[in-house]
């Protein structure tokens, strides 16, 4: 799976950063996603909780 982020859709509620700061973070003013920071299940739940829908999951053929 791959997590994508749409900056134009984001309302900056901060749910992702607060829920999984090891995965969703701001580095040097840029939003970053480090999928190695949590399990797929945790990431899927956080993406599902995104109030704006700015975070999406794209299923891939390879795990991770």
PDB file of C-alpha atoms in Angstrom:
ATOM      1  CA  UNK A   1       0.000   0.000   0.000  1.00  0.00           C
ATOM      2  CA  UNK A   2       1.065   3.562  -0.590  1.00  0.00           C
ATOM      3  CA  UNK A   3      -0.316   6.582   1.277  1.00  0.00           C
ATOM      4  CA  UNK A   4      -0.828   9.750  -0.739  1.00  0.00           C
ATOM      5  CA  UNK A   5      -1.460  13.302   0.441  1.00  0.00           C
ATOM      6  CA  UNK A   6      -3.352  16.072  -1.351  1.00  0.00           C
ATOM      7  CA  UNK A   7      -2.222  19.452  -0.025  1.00  0.00           C
ATOM      8  CA  UNK A   8      -5.125  21.217  -1.757  1.00  0.00           C
ATOM      9  CA  UNK A   9      -7.682  19.095   0.106  1.00  0.00           C
ATOM     10  CA  UNK A  10      -6.019  19.163   3.539  1.00  0.00           C
ATOM     11  CA  UNK A  11      -7.719  21.317   6.194  1.00  0.00           C
ATOM     12  CA  UNK A  12      -4.761  20.964   8.595  1.00  0.00           C
ATOM     13  CA  UNK A  13      -6.804  19.429  11.399  1.00  0.00           C
ATOM     14  CA  UNK A  14      -3.630  17.681  12.560  1.00  0.00           C
ATOM     15  CA  UNK A  15      -5.285  14.339  13.269  1.00  0.00           C
ATOM     16  CA  UNK A  16      -2.637  12.387  11.369  1.00  0.00           C
ATOM     17  CA  UNK A  17       0.333  14.146  12.972  1.00  0.00           C
ATOM     18  CA  UNK A  18      -1.180  13.806  16.440  1.00  0.00           C
ATOM     19  CA  UNK A  19      -2.219  10.161  15.953  1.00  0.00           C
ATOM     20  CA  UNK A  20       0.934   8.812  14.315  1.00  0.00           C
ATOM     21  CA  UNK A  21       3.782  11.326  14.605  1.00  0.00           C
ATOM     22  CA  UNK A  22       6.317   8.669  13.566  1.00  0.00           C
ATOM     23  CA  UNK A  23       4.545   8.371  10.192  1.00  0.00           C
ATOM     24  CA  UNK A  24       2.978  11.772   9.486  1.00  0.00           C
ATOM     25  CA  UNK A  25       5.280  14.688  10.205  1.00  0.00           C
ATOM     26  CA  UNK A  26       6.379  18.104   9.056  1.00  0.00           C
ATOM     27  CA  UNK A  27      10.095  18.348   8.255  1.00  0.00           C
ATOM     28  CA  UNK A  28      11.560  21.693   7.201  1.00  0.00           C
ATOM     29  CA  UNK A  29       8.050  22.959   6.436  1.00  0.00           C
ATOM     30  CA  UNK A  30       7.216  19.974   4.221  1.00  0.00           C
ATOM     31  CA  UNK A  31       4.624  17.317   5.072  1.00  0.00           C
ATOM     32  CA  UNK A  32       6.289  13.901   5.042  1.00  0.00           C
ATOM     33  CA  UNK A  33       4.926  10.368   5.231  1.00  0.00           C
ATOM     34  CA  UNK A  34       7.231   7.634   6.571  1.00  0.00           C
ATOM     35  CA  UNK A  35       5.228   4.431   6.326  1.00  0.00           C
ATOM     36  CA  UNK A  36       7.933   2.495   8.178  1.00  0.00           C
ATOM     37  CA  UNK A  37       6.912   4.272  11.396  1.00  0.00           C
ATOM     38  CA  UNK A  38       3.802   2.173  12.107  1.00  0.00           C
ATOM     39  CA  UNK A  39       1.909  -0.927  11.073  1.00  0.00           C
ATOM     40  CA  UNK A  40      -0.309  -0.959   8.006  1.00  0.00           C
ATOM     41  CA  UNK A  41      -3.341  -1.343  10.282  1.00  0.00           C
ATOM     42  CA  UNK A  42      -2.435   1.768  12.293  1.00  0.00           C
ATOM     43  CA  UNK A  43      -1.805   3.768   9.129  1.00  0.00           C
ATOM     44  CA  UNK A  44      -5.079   2.606   7.563  1.00  0.00           C
ATOM     45  CA  UNK A  45      -7.009   3.708  10.671  1.00  0.00           C
ATOM     46  CA  UNK A  46      -5.375   7.140  10.701  1.00  0.00           C
ATOM     47  CA  UNK A  47      -6.059   7.617   6.974  1.00  0.00           C
ATOM     48  CA  UNK A  48      -9.681   6.583   7.550  1.00  0.00           C
ATOM     49  CA  UNK A  49      -9.947   9.192  10.328  1.00  0.00           C
ATOM     50  CA  UNK A  50      -8.720  12.056   8.088  1.00  0.00           C
ATOM     51  CA  UNK A  51     -11.616  14.571   8.167  1.00  0.00           C
ATOM     52  CA  UNK A  52     -10.872  16.127   4.774  1.00  0.00           C
ATOM     53  CA  UNK A  53      -9.958  13.020   2.820  1.00  0.00           C
ATOM     54  CA  UNK A  54      -6.546  14.489   1.958  1.00  0.00           C
ATOM     55  CA  UNK A  55      -4.918  11.187   2.863  1.00  0.00           C
ATOM     56  CA  UNK A  56      -5.673   8.247   0.589  1.00  0.00           C
ATOM     57  CA  UNK A  57      -4.399   4.695   0.300  1.00  0.00           C
ATOM     58  CA  UNK A  58      -3.393   3.254  -3.041  1.00  0.00           C
ATOM     59  CA  UNK A  59      -3.172  -0.513  -3.004  1.00  0.00           C
ATOM     60  CA  UNK A  60       0.018  -1.873  -4.549  1.00  0.00           C
ATOM     61  CA  UNK A  61       1.087  -5.334  -5.619  1.00  0.00           C
ATOM     62  CA  UNK A  62       3.937  -5.429  -3.115  1.00  0.00           C
ATOM     63  CA  UNK A  63       3.549  -5.294   0.685  1.00  0.00           C
ATOM     64  CA  UNK A  64       4.608  -2.198   2.589  1.00  0.00           C
TER      65      UNK A  64
END
